[in-house]
Structure formats: C-alpha cells, structure tokens
PDB file of C-alpha atoms in Angstrom:
ATOM      1  CA  MET V  24       0.256 -39.126  -0.721  1.00 50.00           C
ATOM      2  CA  PRO V  25       4.015 -39.714  -0.570  1.00 53.00           C
ATOM      3  CA  LEU V  26       5.840 -36.268  -0.287  1.00 57.00           C
ATOM      4  CA  LEU V  27       7.595 -36.392  -3.629  1.00 63.00           C
ATOM      5  CA  ASP V  28       4.592 -37.387  -5.448  1.00 63.00           C
ATOM      6  CA  GLN V  29       2.813 -34.221  -4.084  1.00 66.00           C
ATOM      7  CA  LEU V  30       5.333 -31.993  -5.795  1.00 66.00           C
ATOM      8  CA  ALA V  31       5.345 -34.121  -9.061  1.00 66.00           C
ATOM      9  CA  ASP V  32       1.699 -33.918  -9.523  1.00 71.00           C
ATOM     10  CA  LEU V  33       1.938 -30.021  -9.320  1.00 76.00           C
ATOM     11  CA  GLY V  34       4.134 -29.834 -12.378  1.00 77.00           C
ATOM     12  CA  THR V  35       7.286 -27.572 -12.703  1.00 82.00           C
ATOM     13  CA  LEU V  36       5.653 -24.490 -13.851  1.00 85.00           C
ATOM     14  CA  THR V  37       2.961 -24.474 -11.058  1.00 86.00           C
ATOM     15  CA  LEU V  38       5.585 -25.114  -8.564  1.00 87.00           C
ATOM     16  CA  VAL V  39       7.909 -22.343  -9.868  1.00 88.00           C
ATOM     17  CA  LEU V  40       4.763 -19.972  -9.620  1.00 88.00           C
ATOM     18  CA  LEU V  41       4.001 -20.934  -6.159  1.00 91.00           C
ATOM     19  CA  ILE V  42       7.468 -20.399  -4.989  1.00 92.00           C
ATOM     20  CA  ALA V  43       7.453 -16.787  -6.707  1.00 89.00           C
ATOM     21  CA  ALA V  44       4.217 -16.133  -4.863  1.00 87.00           C
ATOM     22  CA  ALA V  45       5.627 -17.358  -1.530  1.00 90.00           C
ATOM     23  CA  PHE V  46       8.687 -14.892  -2.069  1.00 90.00           C
ATOM     24  CA  ILE V  47       6.308 -11.968  -2.813  1.00 84.00           C
ATOM     25  CA  ALA V  48       3.934 -12.802   0.123  1.00 84.00           C
ATOM     26  CA  GLY V  49       6.942 -12.824   2.466  1.00 84.00           C
ATOM     27  CA  TRP V  50       8.011  -9.420   1.291  1.00 84.00           C
ATOM     28  CA  VAL V  51       4.543  -8.025   1.594  1.00 80.00           C
ATOM     29  CA  ASP V  52       3.611  -9.648   4.844  1.00 76.00           C
ATOM     30  CA  ALA V  53       7.017  -8.243   6.422  1.00 76.00           C
ATOM     31  CA  VAL V  54       6.183  -4.599   5.133  1.00 75.00           C
ATOM     32  CA  VAL V  55       2.307  -4.317   5.774  1.00 68.00           C
ATOM     33  CA  GLY V  56       0.931  -7.857   6.647  1.00 67.00           C
ATOM     34  CA  GLY V  57      -1.682  -9.600   4.380  1.00 67.00           C
ATOM     35  CA  GLY V  58       0.949 -11.701   2.428  1.00 74.00           C
ATOM     36  CA  GLY V  59      -1.599 -14.590   2.819  1.00 72.00           C
ATOM     37  CA  LEU V  60      -3.591 -12.624   0.362  1.00 71.00           C
ATOM     38  CA  VAL V  61      -0.992 -13.203  -2.293  1.00 77.00           C
ATOM     39  CA  GLN V  62       0.055 -16.755  -1.322  1.00 83.00           C
ATOM     40  CA  LEU V  63      -3.225 -18.156  -0.514  1.00 81.00           C
ATOM     41  CA  PRO V  64      -5.013 -17.486  -3.775  1.00 77.00           C
ATOM     42  CA  ALA V  65      -1.967 -18.902  -5.465  1.00 83.00           C
ATOM     43  CA  LEU V  66      -2.344 -22.094  -3.504  1.00 87.00           C
ATOM     44  CA  LEU V  67      -5.969 -22.181  -4.233  1.00 81.00           C
ATOM     45  CA  THR V  68      -5.204 -21.997  -7.965  1.00 80.00           C
ATOM     46  CA  GLY V  69      -2.026 -24.339  -7.887  1.00 84.00           C
ATOM     47  CA  LEU V  70      -3.254 -27.181  -5.806  1.00 85.00           C
ATOM     48  CA  PRO V  71      -5.489 -29.989  -7.113  1.00 82.00           C
ATOM     49  CA  ALA V  72      -9.223 -29.061  -7.244  1.00 78.00           C
ATOM     50  CA  ASP V  73     -10.149 -31.650  -4.831  1.00 80.00           C
ATOM     51  CA  THR V  74      -7.643 -30.640  -2.136  1.00 82.00           C
ATOM     52  CA  SER V  75      -9.730 -29.797   1.037  1.00 83.00           C
ATOM     53  CA  THR V  76      -9.852 -26.271   2.460  1.00 80.00           C
ATOM     54  CA  ALA V  77      -8.067 -27.279   5.744  1.00 82.00           C
ATOM     55  CA  THR V  78      -5.024 -28.947   3.562  1.00 86.00           C
ATOM     56  CA  VAL V  79      -4.872 -25.560   1.642  1.00 87.00           C
ATOM     57  CA  LEU V  80      -4.697 -23.658   4.723  1.00 84.00           C
ATOM     58  CA  GLY V  81      -2.476 -25.865   6.716  1.00 87.00           C
ATOM     59  CA  THR V  82       0.067 -25.929   4.011  1.00 89.00           C
ATOM     60  CA  ASN V  83      -0.062 -22.128   3.792  1.00 87.00           C
ATOM     61  CA  LYS V  84       0.695 -21.746   7.348  1.00 85.00           C
ATOM     62  CA  ILE V  85       4.179 -23.630   7.110  1.00 89.00           C
ATOM     63  CA  ALA V  86       5.352 -20.812   4.721  1.00 87.00           C
ATOM     64  CA  SER V  87       3.659 -18.144   6.497  1.00 83.00           C
ATOM     65  CA  ALA V  88       5.116 -19.031   9.916  1.00 85.00           C
ATOM     66  CA  ALA V  89       8.682 -19.114   8.462  1.00 85.00           C
ATOM     67  CA  GLY V  90       8.405 -15.739   6.790  1.00 82.00           C
ATOM     68  CA  THR V  91       6.704 -14.201   9.780  1.00 81.00           C
ATOM     69  CA  ALA V  92       9.228 -15.687  12.287  1.00 85.00           C
ATOM     70  CA  THR V  93      12.185 -14.065  10.058  1.00 82.00           C
ATOM     71  CA  SER V  94      10.460 -10.598   9.740  1.00 79.00           C
ATOM     72  CA  ALA V  95       9.558 -10.601  13.573  1.00 83.00           C
ATOM     73  CA  LEU V  96      13.139 -11.163  14.420  1.00 85.00           C
ATOM     74  CA  THR V  97      14.462  -8.614  12.172  1.00 81.00           C
ATOM     75  CA  TYR V  98      11.923  -5.999  13.617  1.00 81.00           C
ATOM     76  CA  VAL V  99      12.372  -6.829  17.235  1.00 85.00           C
ATOM     77  CA  ARG V 100      16.176  -6.411  16.934  1.00 83.00           C
ATOM     78  CA  ARG V 101      15.430  -2.664  16.080  1.00 80.00           C
ATOM     79  CA  VAL V 102      12.084  -1.793  17.714  1.00 82.00           C
ATOM     80  CA  THR V 103      11.565  -2.952  21.177  1.00 84.00           C
ATOM     81  CA  PRO V 104       7.879  -4.388  21.723  1.00 87.00           C
ATOM     82  CA  VAL V 105       5.794  -3.051  24.520  1.00 87.00           C
ATOM     83  CA  LEU V 106       5.306  -6.025  27.009  1.00 88.00           C
ATOM     84  CA  ALA V 107       1.857  -4.610  28.175  1.00 88.00           C
ATOM     85  CA  THR V 108       0.774  -4.798  24.463  1.00 91.00           C
ATOM     86  CA  VAL V 109       2.628  -8.133  23.347  1.00 90.00           C
ATOM     87  CA  LEU V 110       1.540 -10.305  26.188  1.00 93.00           C
ATOM     88  CA  PRO V 111      -2.292 -10.274  25.856  1.00 94.00           C
ATOM     89  CA  LEU V 112      -2.144  -9.876  22.242  1.00 94.00           C
ATOM     90  CA  VAL V 113      -0.155 -13.100  21.847  1.00 92.00           C
ATOM     91  CA  VAL V 114      -1.994 -15.067  24.547  1.00 93.00           C
ATOM     92  CA  CYS V 115      -5.347 -14.198  23.093  1.00 94.00           C
ATOM     93  CA  ALA V 116      -4.163 -14.596  19.609  1.00 91.00           C
ATOM     94  CA  LEU V 117      -2.966 -18.122  20.208  1.00 89.00           C
ATOM     95  CA  ALA V 118      -6.191 -19.156  21.694  1.00 90.00           C
ATOM     96  CA  GLY V 119      -8.220 -17.486  18.932  1.00 90.00           C
ATOM     97  CA  SER V 120      -6.065 -18.938  16.199  1.00 84.00           C
ATOM     98  CA  ALA V 121      -6.469 -22.674  17.668  1.00 84.00           C
ATOM     99  CA  ALA V 122     -10.263 -22.147  17.930  1.00 87.00           C
ATOM    100  CA  GLY V 123     -10.588 -20.866  14.382  1.00 85.00           C
ATOM    101  CA  ALA V 124      -8.410 -23.644  12.974  1.00 81.00           C
ATOM    102  CA  GLY V 125     -10.948 -26.333  14.423  1.00 82.00           C
ATOM    103  CA  LEU V 126     -13.762 -24.448  12.659  1.00 82.00           C
ATOM    104  CA  ALA V 127     -11.940 -24.194   9.164  1.00 75.00           C
ATOM    105  CA  SER V 128     -12.989 -27.475   8.021  1.00 71.00           C
ATOM    106  CA  PHE V 129     -16.627 -26.510   8.134  1.00 78.00           C
ATOM    107  CA  ILE V 130     -16.022 -23.616   5.650  1.00 73.00           C
ATOM    108  CA  PRO V 131     -16.711 -24.398   1.893  1.00 74.00           C
ATOM    109  CA  ARG V 132     -13.727 -23.516  -0.337  1.00 64.00           C
ATOM    110  CA  ALA V 133     -15.796 -21.535  -2.622  1.00 71.00           C
ATOM    111  CA  TRP V 134     -16.640 -19.077   0.209  1.00 75.00           C
ATOM    112  CA  MET V 135     -13.083 -18.132   0.958  1.00 71.00           C
ATOM    113  CA  THR V 136     -12.494 -15.468  -1.845  1.00 71.00           C
ATOM    114  CA  PRO V 137     -15.573 -13.585  -1.208  1.00 79.00           C
ATOM    115  CA  ILE V 138     -15.189 -13.467   2.405  1.00 75.00           C
ATOM    116  CA  VAL V 139     -11.558 -12.270   2.159  1.00 73.00           C
ATOM    117  CA  LEU V 140     -12.534  -9.775  -0.519  1.00 76.00           C
ATOM    118  CA  VAL V 141     -15.085  -7.882   1.754  1.00 79.00           C
ATOM    119  CA  ALA V 142     -12.526  -7.838   4.657  1.00 74.00           C
ATOM    120  CA  ILE V 143      -9.806  -6.441   2.487  1.00 72.00           C
ATOM    121  CA  LEU V 144     -12.024  -3.795   0.817  1.00 78.00           C
ATOM    122  CA  ALA V 145     -13.191  -2.577   4.401  1.00 75.00           C
ATOM    123  CA  VAL V 146      -9.580  -2.217   5.753  1.00 69.00           C
ATOM    124  CA  GLY V 147      -8.364  -0.430   2.568  1.00 71.00           C
ATOM    125  CA  ALA V 148     -11.316   2.018   2.517  1.00 75.00           C
ATOM    126  CA  TYR V 149     -10.668   2.757   6.291  1.00 69.00           C
ATOM    127  CA  THR V 150      -6.963   3.458   5.740  1.00 67.00           C
ATOM    128  CA  LEU V 151      -7.514   5.449   2.622  1.00 72.00           C
ATOM    129  CA  LEU V 152     -10.148   7.690   4.291  1.00 71.00           C
ATOM    130  CA  ARG V 153      -7.800   8.598   7.234  1.00 66.00           C
ATOM    131  CA  PRO V 154      -4.576   9.898   5.505  1.00 61.00           C
ATOM    132  CA  THR V 155      -2.747  10.862   8.744  1.00 59.00           C
ATOM    133  CA  MET V 156      -3.761   7.674  10.618  1.00 53.00           C
ATOM    134  CA  GLY V 157      -0.767   5.702  11.776  1.00 51.00           C
ATOM    135  CA  LEU V 158       1.954   8.232  10.651  1.00 58.00           C
ATOM    136  CA  VAL V 159       2.587   9.217  14.313  1.00 61.00           C
ATOM    137  CA  HIS V 160       3.028   6.817  17.177  1.00 62.00           C
ATOM    138  CA  ARG V 161       0.734   8.144  19.923  1.00 69.00           C
ATOM    139  CA  PRO V 162      -0.694   5.465  22.152  1.00 67.00           C
ATOM    140  CA  ARG V 163      -4.283   6.360  23.520  1.00 76.00           C
ATOM    141  CA  HIS V 164      -4.667   4.030  26.411  1.00 68.00           C
ATOM    142  CA  GLU V 165      -2.875   2.830  29.545  1.00 75.00           C
ATOM    143  CA  GLY V 166      -3.165   0.177  32.211  1.00 81.00           C
ATOM    144  CA  ARG V 167      -5.971  -2.113  32.210  1.00 87.00           C
ATOM    145  CA  GLY V 168      -7.845  -0.512  29.285  1.00 87.00           C
ATOM    146  CA  HIS V 169      -4.849  -1.042  27.086  1.00 90.00           C
ATOM    147  CA  VAL V 170      -4.411  -4.721  28.073  1.00 92.00           C
ATOM    148  CA  LEU V 171      -8.052  -5.536  27.463  1.00 94.00           C
ATOM    149  CA  ARG V 172      -8.010  -3.773  24.090  1.00 92.00           C
ATOM    150  CA  ALA V 173      -4.724  -5.652  23.069  1.00 93.00           C
ATOM    151  CA  GLY V 174      -6.370  -8.794  24.212  1.00 94.00           C
ATOM    152  CA  ALA V 175      -9.529  -8.227  22.236  1.00 94.00           C
ATOM    153  CA  ILE V 176      -7.327  -7.549  19.059  1.00 94.00           C
ATOM    154  CA  GLY V 177      -5.460 -10.748  19.721  1.00 93.00           C
ATOM    155  CA  GLY V 178      -8.602 -12.782  20.151  1.00 93.00           C
ATOM    156  CA  GLY V 179     -10.695 -11.532  17.412  1.00 91.00           C
ATOM    157  CA  VAL V 180      -7.943 -11.353  14.585  1.00 90.00           C
ATOM    158  CA  GLY V 181      -6.484 -14.713  15.778  1.00 88.00           C
ATOM    159  CA  LEU V 182      -9.922 -16.327  15.376  1.00 89.00           C
ATOM    160  CA  TYR V 183     -10.004 -15.024  11.729  1.00 86.00           C
ATOM    161  CA  ASP V 184      -6.555 -16.257  11.119  1.00 79.00           C
ATOM    162  CA  GLY V 185      -7.339 -19.744  12.205  1.00 79.00           C
ATOM    163  CA  VAL V 186     -10.560 -19.907  10.157  1.00 81.00           C
ATOM    164  CA  LEU V 187      -9.291 -18.272   6.964  1.00 75.00           C
ATOM    165  CA  GLY V 188      -5.992 -16.589   7.399  1.00 70.00           C
ATOM    166  CA  PRO V 189      -5.116 -14.118   4.468  1.00 68.00           C
ATOM    167  CA  GLY V 190      -4.806 -10.493   5.481  1.00 71.00           C
ATOM    168  CA  THR V 191      -4.185 -11.372   9.173  1.00 78.00           C
ATOM    169  CA  GLY V 192      -0.990  -9.154   9.575  1.00 78.00           C
ATOM    170  CA  SER V 193      -2.836  -6.253   7.923  1.00 77.00           C
ATOM    171  CA  PHE V 194      -5.720  -6.634  10.432  1.00 83.00           C
ATOM    172  CA  PHE V 195      -3.532  -6.699  13.259  1.00 88.00           C
ATOM    173  CA  ILE V 196      -1.684  -3.599  12.256  1.00 85.00           C
ATOM    174  CA  ILE V 197      -5.073  -1.741  11.273  1.00 83.00           C
ATOM    175  CA  ALA V 198      -6.515  -2.738  14.658  1.00 88.00           C
ATOM    176  CA  MET V 199      -3.565  -1.407  16.618  1.00 90.00           C
ATOM    177  CA  VAL V 200      -3.280   1.857  14.675  1.00 87.00           C
ATOM    178  CA  ALA V 201      -6.996   2.616  14.894  1.00 84.00           C
ATOM    179  CA  TRP V 202      -7.753   1.311  18.325  1.00 87.00           C
ATOM    180  CA  LEU V 203      -4.559   1.753  20.247  1.00 89.00           C
ATOM    181  CA  GLY V 204      -2.984   4.867  18.444  1.00 86.00           C
ATOM    182  CA  TYR V 205       0.058   3.090  17.373  1.00 87.00           C
ATOM    183  CA  GLY V 206       2.198   4.074  14.365  1.00 84.00           C
ATOM    184  CA  PHE V 207       2.226   1.703  11.530  1.00 81.00           C
ATOM    185  CA  LEU V 208       5.804   0.707  12.060  1.00 81.00           C
ATOM    186  CA  GLU V 209       5.295   0.238  15.717  1.00 84.00           C
ATOM    187  CA  ALA V 210       2.159  -1.705  15.028  1.00 87.00           C
ATOM    188  CA  SER V 211       4.016  -3.898  12.372  1.00 82.00           C
ATOM    189  CA  VAL V 212       6.512  -5.039  15.138  1.00 86.00           C
ATOM    190  CA  HIS V 213       3.669  -6.360  17.425  1.00 89.00           C
ATOM    191  CA  ALA V 214       1.603  -7.671  14.517  1.00 87.00           C
ATOM    192  CA  LYS V 215       4.598  -9.870  13.509  1.00 86.00           C
ATOM    193  CA  ILE V 216       4.828 -11.465  16.858  1.00 90.00           C
ATOM    194  CA  ALA V 217       1.210 -12.033  17.130  1.00 89.00           C
ATOM    195  CA  ASN V 218       0.927 -13.300  13.488  1.00 83.00           C
ATOM    196  CA  LEU V 219       3.717 -15.726  14.160  1.00 87.00           C
ATOM    197  CA  THR V 220       1.873 -17.004  17.304  1.00 85.00           C
ATOM    198  CA  THR V 221      -1.480 -17.470  15.370  1.00 82.00           C
ATOM    199  CA  ASN V 222       0.346 -19.162  12.376  1.00 82.00           C
ATOM    200  CA  ILE V 223       1.963 -21.769  14.998  1.00 84.00           C
ATOM    201  CA  GLY V 224      -1.237 -22.295  16.712  1.00 81.00           C
ATOM    202  CA  ALA V 225      -3.229 -22.869  13.605  1.00 81.00           C
ATOM    203  CA  LEU V 226      -0.406 -25.081  12.332  1.00 87.00           C
ATOM    204  CA  LEU V 227      -0.402 -27.325  15.267  1.00 86.00           C
ATOM    205  CA  VAL V 228      -4.094 -27.985  14.793  1.00 84.00           C
ATOM    206  CA  PHE V 229      -3.788 -28.596  11.029  1.00 86.00           C
ATOM    207  CA  GLY V 230      -0.727 -30.829  11.605  1.00 88.00           C
ATOM    208  CA  LEU V 231      -2.594 -32.982  14.034  1.00 88.00           C
ATOM    209  CA  GLN V 232      -5.506 -33.339  11.729  1.00 85.00           C
ATOM    210  CA  GLY V 233      -3.126 -34.500   8.868  1.00 87.00           C
ATOM    211  CA  GLN V 234      -3.937 -31.618   6.641  1.00 84.00           C
ATOM    212  CA  VAL V 235      -0.606 -30.360   5.611  1.00 87.00           C
ATOM    213  CA  TRP V 236       1.621 -30.976   2.597  1.00 89.00           C
ATOM    214  CA  TRP V 237       4.739 -30.906   4.506  1.00 89.00           C
ATOM    215  CA  LEU V 238       7.268 -30.940   1.692  1.00 88.00           C
ATOM    216  CA  LEU V 239       5.737 -28.277  -0.440  1.00 89.00           C
ATOM    217  CA  GLY V 240       5.088 -26.082   2.620  1.00 89.00           C
ATOM    218  CA  ALA V 241       8.776 -26.318   3.430  1.00 90.00           C
ATOM    219  CA  VAL V 242       9.818 -25.244  -0.133  1.00 91.00           C
ATOM    220  CA  LEU V 243       7.531 -22.378   0.014  1.00 92.00           C
ATOM    221  CA  ALA V 244       8.839 -21.537   3.534  1.00 92.00           C
ATOM    222  CA  VAL V 245      12.337 -20.982   2.184  1.00 93.00           C
ATOM    223  CA  ALA V 246      10.960 -18.460  -0.362  1.00 93.00           C
ATOM    224  CA  ASN V 247       8.779 -16.691   2.129  1.00 89.00           C
ATOM    225  CA  LEU V 248      11.299 -16.157   4.801  1.00 86.00           C
ATOM    226  CA  THR V 249      13.661 -14.579   2.138  1.00 89.00           C
ATOM    227  CA  GLY V 250      11.017 -12.124   1.210  1.00 86.00           C
ATOM    228  CA  GLY V 251      10.133 -11.651   4.696  1.00 81.00           C
ATOM    229  CA  TYR V 252      13.737 -10.652   5.538  1.00 83.00           C
ATOM    230  CA  LEU V 253      14.162  -8.337   2.749  1.00 85.00           C
ATOM    231  CA  GLY V 254      10.682  -6.651   3.375  1.00 83.00           C
ATOM    232  CA  ALA V 255      11.388  -6.004   7.081  1.00 80.00           C
ATOM    233  CA  ARG V 256      14.537  -4.210   6.314  1.00 83.00           C
ATOM    234  CA  LEU V 257      12.984  -1.981   3.843  1.00 81.00           C
ATOM    235  CA  ALA V 258      10.194  -1.074   6.506  1.00 78.00           C
ATOM    236  CA  LEU V 259      12.636  -0.249   9.122  1.00 79.00           C
ATOM    237  CA  ARG V 260      14.694   1.902   6.851  1.00 82.00           C
ATOM    238  CA  PHE V 261      11.660   4.093   5.324  1.00 80.00           C
ATOM    239  CA  GLY V 262       9.384   4.005   8.506  1.00 75.00           C
ATOM    240  CA  SER V 263       5.583   4.380   8.742  1.00 66.00           C
ATOM    241  CA  ARG V 264       4.877   6.499   5.931  1.00 74.00           C
ATOM    242  CA  PHE V 265       6.357   3.852   3.455  1.00 77.00           C
ATOM    243  CA  VAL V 266       4.499   1.260   5.075  1.00 70.00           C
ATOM    244  CA  ARG V 267       1.167   3.001   4.698  1.00 72.00           C
ATOM    245  CA  ILE V 268       1.816   3.559   0.927  1.00 78.00           C
ATOM    246  CA  VAL V 269       2.668  -0.037   0.437  1.00 75.00           C
ATOM    247  CA  PHE V 270      -0.510  -1.087   2.487  1.00 71.00           C
ATOM    248  CA  LEU V 271      -2.642   0.853   0.334  1.00 75.00           C
ATOM    249  CA  VAL V 272      -1.090  -0.287  -2.942  1.00 78.00           C
ATOM    250  CA  VAL V 273      -1.334  -3.972  -1.809  1.00 70.00           C
ATOM    251  CA  THR V 274      -4.701  -3.974  -0.738  1.00 70.00           C
ATOM    252  CA  GLY V 275      -5.885  -2.238  -3.823  1.00 77.00           C
ATOM    253  CA  ALA V 276      -4.182  -4.763  -6.035  1.00 73.00           C
ATOM    254  CA  LEU V 277      -5.436  -7.645  -4.008  1.00 69.00           C
ATOM    255  CA  ALA V 278      -9.035  -6.255  -3.963  1.00 75.00           C
ATOM    256  CA  ILE V 279      -9.048  -6.106  -7.791  1.00 80.00           C
ATOM    257  CA  ARG V 280      -7.532  -9.687  -8.068  1.00 70.00           C
ATOM    258  CA  LEU V 281     -10.001 -11.083  -5.475  1.00 72.00           C
ATOM    259  CA  GLY V 282     -12.842  -9.174  -7.028  1.00 79.00           C
ATOM    260  CA  ALA V 283     -12.085 -10.738 -10.562  1.00 79.00           C
ATOM    261  CA  ASP V 284     -12.062 -14.267  -8.741  1.00 73.00           C
ATOM    262  CA  THR V 285     -15.267 -13.562  -7.332  1.00 74.00           C
ATOM    263  CA  VAL V 286     -16.950 -12.552 -10.498  1.00 79.00           C
ATOM    264  CA  ALA V 287     -15.581 -15.690 -12.065  1.00 76.00           C
ATOM    265  CA  LEU V 288     -17.151 -17.831  -9.327  1.00 68.00           C
ATOM    266  CA  LEU V 289     -20.462 -16.216  -9.848  1.00 72.00           C
ATOM    267  CA  THR V 290     -20.546 -16.377 -13.642  1.00 68.00           C
TER     268      THR V 290
END
C-alpha cells in the first residue's frame, strides 16, 4: 500500500486520535514505562481490522523507539548509568527482543489484550502491596550475581517486548526495583536504555519482514518523542516517589481499559 494511501485510509479523526495517544504514551513511558499500553491499544483500534499483528507491532515500534531515545538521553544527562548493570541488560535485551519479534507473527491478534491485562495487573498489585519499594536506591547485589541478574532481566523482558511489547518499560523498572534493589528513578534510567535497545532489535526484524507502516510510524514518532522529553524532565525533577505514584495511576487506568476490552471480546 502506498505510504500516503495508508494515512488517507485512516481518516482525519482517527489519525488525530492516534497522534494524541502517541504523545500521552511518550509521556507515560518516560516517567514509568508502559507507554505501549496506551499506544498499542490505540493502534489496534485505529488500524484496519485486517492489519496483521506483526504490522501493528512493527508500526508501534517506530514511535516507541523515538520516544524512548529522547527520554533515555534526557535521563542519562542527569543520572549516570551503572556499567555493570547496563551492559548485560542491553546485550540480553537485544537478543531477547529479536527472538521475540520472530515469534510475534504466530500470536493471534485477539490474544494480545488478555495477555497484557494479566501482566499489568500482576505488576500493579505487586507495587501496591509494597509501599516503600523503590523509594530508596539500595542495590542488593554485586559482582557476578549482579551481572547475571541484570542479564536475566534483559533477556526475559526483551523476549516479551519482541513478542508483545506494551508495558516493557514498566516490567524493566519493576524487575530492577524488586530484584536488584534499585530506586524507581535509577531503575528508570537503565530501563530507558534497555527499552530503546529492544525497540530497535524488534523494529529491525519487523522491517526486514515488511511489517511496518513507515509514514504513520514517523508521524506518531514525533508526538511520542515530544511526550517523552516532557515526561523525563518531570520525573527527574520530582524523583522516585512521583514515579511510583504515576506508575500506580497508569497501571490502574490501563487495567480498567484492558479489562473492558477483554470483556467486549468475550461477549
């Protein structure tokens, strides 16, 4: 399908709503991760019903990568990443994401919403039940143990990102907070770098498969990176407690939205 025809077929209102969703997703993703849980449902609703799962995911990755790159750069300028964390996290995340993207075409589109709903409910409940978790940066592991745990987080969450994607930033953050003892803000810095890596890895696979609407993705990318820049600056200004509050609000709202979508699918 010619690039301009793709946008014309969507209609003006749908395109405006997709751009708004991309901006909000960029802001949310920069603060707590999980912007894909805003942007991906919007794409699932806005794109034609016969659009393949891989095309929806591939188009989503363009916008996600742009927004994540902007917020990652903003974070890194203020908070220095830990090399022993970021290297195994990024390398394993890239491998996991590429492998997951290769599997994505085998997942029926109708399965995506229920799977993501279960994942986000689990993460939100875990965070809510531990009110002091992540408010203080207190790493619990060193040396080989730290590297292995960081690599496991990268590989596991990266695989999920390649297969589905939404909530990846949130899962990176919560895994580092719960397993490595990081504060929410410090975890966010590393999560942005890892999430950018998984987005690029998956996008390469989807692009080679011809499963990307490049022009729509580029339009959404501009909105996403604008939201990402603003969100990262707010998170750096207000710290881990602000990030935790936004995390819980976002996961709660998204759980309600995904729950309603799941009920609609079943009825």
